[in-house]
């Protein structure tokens, strides 16, 4: 099973649990959900979240969202998974609080 990861704000995750699917607060503006692979996770945390406090790390089954998930080149020439839909809670394999 392919897994991808997303770092969520706690309030976005709390809202998702009531709706049955997850999308960050800026989803309607951006149009997709930024995700990463396990080997990219530490770099993402270091570049974008370090020193900002507590977040929720979502482990997502890429197999369950494959129709809306695309690997796309990002700044720096690296491919990252982008999800072009809300993520159903059934596709989320693990949820853990992380301090960045």
Coordinates of N, CA and C in Angstrom, one line a residue:
X1 N 0.8 -1.2 0.0 CA 0.0 0.0 0.0 C 0.9 1.2 0.0
X2 N 0.7 2.1 -1.0 CA 1.4 3.4 -1.0 C 0.8 4.3 0.0
X3 N 1.6 5.0 0.8 CA 1.2 6.0 1.8 C 1.8 7.3 1.4
X4 N 1.0 8.4 1.7 CA 1.4 9.7 1.6 C 1.1 10.4 2.9
X5 N 1.7 11.6 3.1 CA 1.5 12.3 4.4 C 1.2 13.7 4.2
X6 N 0.4 14.3 5.1 CA 0.0 15.7 5.1 C 0.0 16.2 6.5
X7 N 0.6 17.4 6.7 CA 0.6 18.0 8.0 C -0.6 19.0 8.0
X8 N -1.5 18.8 9.0 CA -2.7 19.6 9.1 C -2.7 20.5 10.3
X9 N -3.4 21.6 10.2 CA -3.6 22.4 11.3 C -4.7 21.7 12.2
X10 N -4.6 21.8 13.5 CA -5.5 21.1 14.4 C -6.9 21.5 14.2
X11 N -7.2 22.8 13.9 CA -8.6 23.2 13.7 C -9.1 22.6 12.4
X12 N -8.3 22.5 11.4 CA -8.8 21.9 10.1 C -9.1 20.4 10.3
X13 N -8.3 19.7 11.1 CA -8.6 18.3 11.4 C -9.8 18.2 12.2
X14 N -10.0 19.0 13.2 CA -11.2 18.9 14.1 C -12.5 19.1 13.2
X15 N -12.4 20.1 12.3 CA -13.5 20.3 11.4 C -13.8 19.1 10.5
X16 N -12.8 18.5 10.0 CA -12.9 17.3 9.1 C -13.6 16.2 9.8
X17 N -13.4 16.0 11.0 CA -14.0 14.8 11.7 C -15.5 15.0 11.8
X18 N -16.0 16.2 11.8 CA -17.5 16.4 11.7 C -18.1 16.4 10.3
X19 N -17.2 16.5 9.3 CA -17.7 16.5 7.9 C -17.5 15.1 7.2
X20 N -16.6 14.3 7.7 CA -16.4 13.0 7.1 C -15.3 13.0 6.0
X21 N -14.7 14.2 5.8 CA -13.6 14.3 4.8 C -12.8 15.5 5.3
X22 N -11.5 15.4 4.8 CA -10.5 16.4 5.2 C -10.1 17.3 4.0
X23 N -10.0 18.6 4.2 CA -9.4 19.5 3.3 C -8.9 20.7 4.2
X24 N -7.7 21.3 3.9 CA -7.3 22.4 4.7 C -8.1 23.6 4.4
X25 N -8.0 24.6 5.3 CA -8.8 25.9 5.1 C -8.5 26.6 3.8
X26 N -7.4 26.4 3.2 CA -7.1 27.1 2.0 C -7.3 26.3 0.7
X27 N -8.0 25.2 0.9 CA -8.3 24.3 -0.3 C -9.0 24.9 -1.4
X28 N -10.0 25.7 -1.1 CA -10.8 26.4 -2.2 C -10.0 27.4 -3.0
X29 N -9.0 28.0 -2.3 CA -8.1 28.9 -3.0 C -7.0 28.2 -3.8
X30 N -6.4 27.2 -3.3 CA -5.3 26.5 -3.9 C -5.8 25.5 -4.9
X31 N -6.8 24.7 -4.6 CA -7.4 23.7 -5.4 C -6.9 22.3 -5.3
X32 N -5.9 22.2 -4.4 CA -5.4 20.8 -4.1 C -4.8 20.8 -2.7
X33 N -4.5 19.6 -2.2 CA -3.9 19.4 -0.9 C -2.5 19.0 -1.0
X34 N -1.6 19.8 -0.4 CA -0.1 19.4 -0.5 C 0.1 18.2 0.4
X35 N 0.8 17.2 -0.2 CA 1.2 16.0 0.6 C 2.7 15.7 0.2
X36 N 3.2 14.7 0.9 CA 4.6 14.3 0.6 C 4.7 12.8 0.9
X37 N 5.8 12.3 0.5 CA 6.2 10.9 0.7 C 7.0 10.8 2.0
X38 N 7.1 9.7 2.6 CA 7.9 9.5 3.9 C 9.2 10.1 3.8
X39 N 10.0 9.9 2.8 CA 11.4 10.4 2.7 C 11.4 11.9 2.5
X40 N 10.3 12.6 2.2 CA 10.3 14.0 2.1 C 9.8 14.7 3.4
X41 N 9.2 14.0 4.3 CA 8.6 14.5 5.5 C 9.5 15.4 6.3
X42 N 10.7 15.0 6.6 CA 11.5 15.8 7.5 C 11.9 17.1 6.8
X43 N 12.1 17.1 5.5 CA 12.4 18.3 4.8 C 11.2 19.3 4.7
X44 N 10.0 18.8 4.6 CA 8.8 19.6 4.6 C 8.6 20.2 5.9
X45 N 8.8 19.5 7.0 CA 8.7 20.0 8.4 C 9.7 21.1 8.6
X46 N 10.9 20.9 8.2 CA 12.0 21.8 8.4 C 11.7 23.1 7.6
X47 N 11.3 23.0 6.3 CA 11.1 24.2 5.5 C 9.9 25.0 5.8
X48 N 8.8 24.3 6.2 CA 7.5 25.0 6.3 C 6.8 25.1 7.7
X49 N 7.3 24.2 8.6 CA 6.5 24.1 9.9 C 7.4 24.3 11.1
X50 N 8.7 24.2 11.0 CA 9.6 24.2 12.2 C 9.3 25.5 13.0
X51 N 9.2 25.2 14.3 CA 9.0 26.3 15.3 C 7.6 26.9 15.4
X52 N 6.6 26.3 14.7 CA 5.3 26.8 14.6 C 4.3 26.1 15.6
X53 N 4.8 25.1 16.4 CA 3.9 24.5 17.4 C 3.4 23.2 17.0
X54 N 2.2 22.9 17.4 CA 1.5 21.6 17.2 C 0.7 21.5 16.0
X55 N 0.8 20.3 15.3 CA 0.0 20.0 14.1 C -0.4 18.6 14.2
X56 N -1.2 18.2 13.2 CA -1.6 16.8 13.1 C -1.0 16.2 11.8
X57 N -0.3 15.1 12.0 CA 0.3 14.4 10.8 C -0.7 13.3 10.4
X58 N -1.2 13.4 9.1 CA -2.1 12.4 8.6 C -1.3 11.5 7.7
X59 N -1.5 10.2 7.9 CA -1.0 9.2 7.0 C -2.2 8.7 6.1
X60 N -2.0 8.8 4.8 CA -3.1 8.7 3.9 C -2.8 7.5 2.9
X61 N -3.8 6.7 2.7 CA -3.7 5.6 1.7 C -3.8 6.2 0.3
X62 N -2.7 6.2 -0.4 CA -2.7 6.8 -1.8 C -3.6 5.9 -2.7
X63 N -3.7 4.7 -2.4 CA -4.5 3.8 -3.2 C -6.0 4.2 -3.2
X64 N -6.5 4.7 -2.0 CA -7.9 5.1 -1.9 C -8.2 6.4 -2.6
X65 N -7.2 7.2 -2.9 CA -7.5 8.5 -3.5 C -6.8 8.6 -4.9
X66 N -6.4 7.5 -5.5 CA -5.6 7.5 -6.7 C -6.2 8.3 -7.8
X67 N -7.5 8.4 -7.9 CA -8.2 9.1 -9.0 C -7.9 10.6 -8.9
X68 N -7.7 11.1 -7.7 CA -7.5 12.6 -7.6 C -6.1 13.0 -7.1
X69 N -5.2 12.0 -7.0 CA -3.8 12.3 -6.5 C -2.9 12.2 -7.7
X70 N -2.1 13.3 -7.8 CA -1.1 13.4 -8.9 C 0.3 13.8 -8.4
X71 N 1.3 13.1 -8.8 CA 2.7 13.5 -8.5 C 3.0 14.7 -9.4
X72 N 3.4 15.8 -8.9 CA 3.7 17.0 -9.7 C 5.0 17.6 -9.2
X73 N 5.7 18.2 -10.2 CA 7.0 18.8 -9.8 C 6.8 20.0 -9.0
X74 N 7.6 20.2 -8.1 CA 7.5 21.4 -7.2 C 8.7 22.2 -7.3
X75 N 8.7 23.3 -6.5 CA 9.9 24.1 -6.5 C 11.1 23.3 -6.1
X76 N 12.2 23.4 -6.8 CA 13.4 22.6 -6.5 C 13.5 21.3 -7.3
X77 N 12.5 21.1 -8.2 CA 12.5 20.0 -9.1 C 12.1 18.6 -8.5
X78 N 11.6 18.6 -7.3 CA 11.2 17.3 -6.7 C 9.7 17.1 -6.9
X79 N 9.3 15.8 -7.1 CA 7.9 15.5 -7.3 C 7.2 15.3 -5.9
X80 N 6.1 15.9 -5.8 CA 5.3 15.7 -4.6 C 3.8 15.3 -5.0
X81 N 3.2 14.5 -4.1 CA 1.8 14.2 -4.4 C 0.8 15.4 -4.0
X82 N 0.0 15.7 -4.9 CA -1.1 16.7 -4.7 C -2.4 16.0 -4.9
X83 N -3.3 16.3 -4.0 CA -4.6 15.7 -4.0 C -5.7 16.7 -4.4
X84 N -6.4 16.5 -5.5 CA -7.3 17.4 -6.0 C -8.8 17.1 -5.6
X85 N -9.0 16.8 -4.4 CA -10.3 16.5 -3.8 C -10.2 16.5 -2.3
X86 N -11.3 16.6 -1.6 CA -11.3 16.4 -0.2 C -10.9 15.0 0.1
X87 N -10.2 14.7 1.2 CA -9.8 13.3 1.5 C -10.8 12.7 2.4
X88 N -11.4 11.6 2.0 CA -12.4 10.9 2.8 C -11.7 10.4 4.1
X89 N -12.3 10.4 5.2 CA -11.7 9.9 6.4 C -11.3 8.5 6.3
X90 N -12.0 7.7 5.5 CA -11.7 6.3 5.3 C -10.4 6.1 4.7
X91 N -9.8 7.1 4.0 CA -8.5 7.0 3.4 C -7.4 7.3 4.3
X92 N -7.7 7.8 5.5 CA -6.7 8.3 6.5 C -6.4 7.1 7.4
X93 N -5.2 6.6 7.3 CA -4.7 5.4 8.0 C -4.3 5.7 9.5
X94 N -3.7 6.8 9.7 CA -3.2 7.2 11.0 C -3.2 8.7 11.2
X95 N -3.5 9.1 12.5 CA -3.5 10.5 12.8 C -2.6 10.6 14.1
X96 N -1.7 11.5 14.0 CA -0.9 11.7 15.3 C -0.5 13.2 15.4
X97 N -0.4 13.6 16.6 CA -0.1 15.0 16.9 C 1.5 15.1 16.8
X98 N 1.9 16.1 16.2 CA 3.4 16.4 16.1 C 3.7 17.8 16.5
X99 N 4.8 18.0 17.1 CA 5.3 19.3 17.5 C 6.4 19.7 16.6
X100 N 6.3 20.8 15.9 CA 7.3 21.2 14.9 C 8.2 22.3 15.4

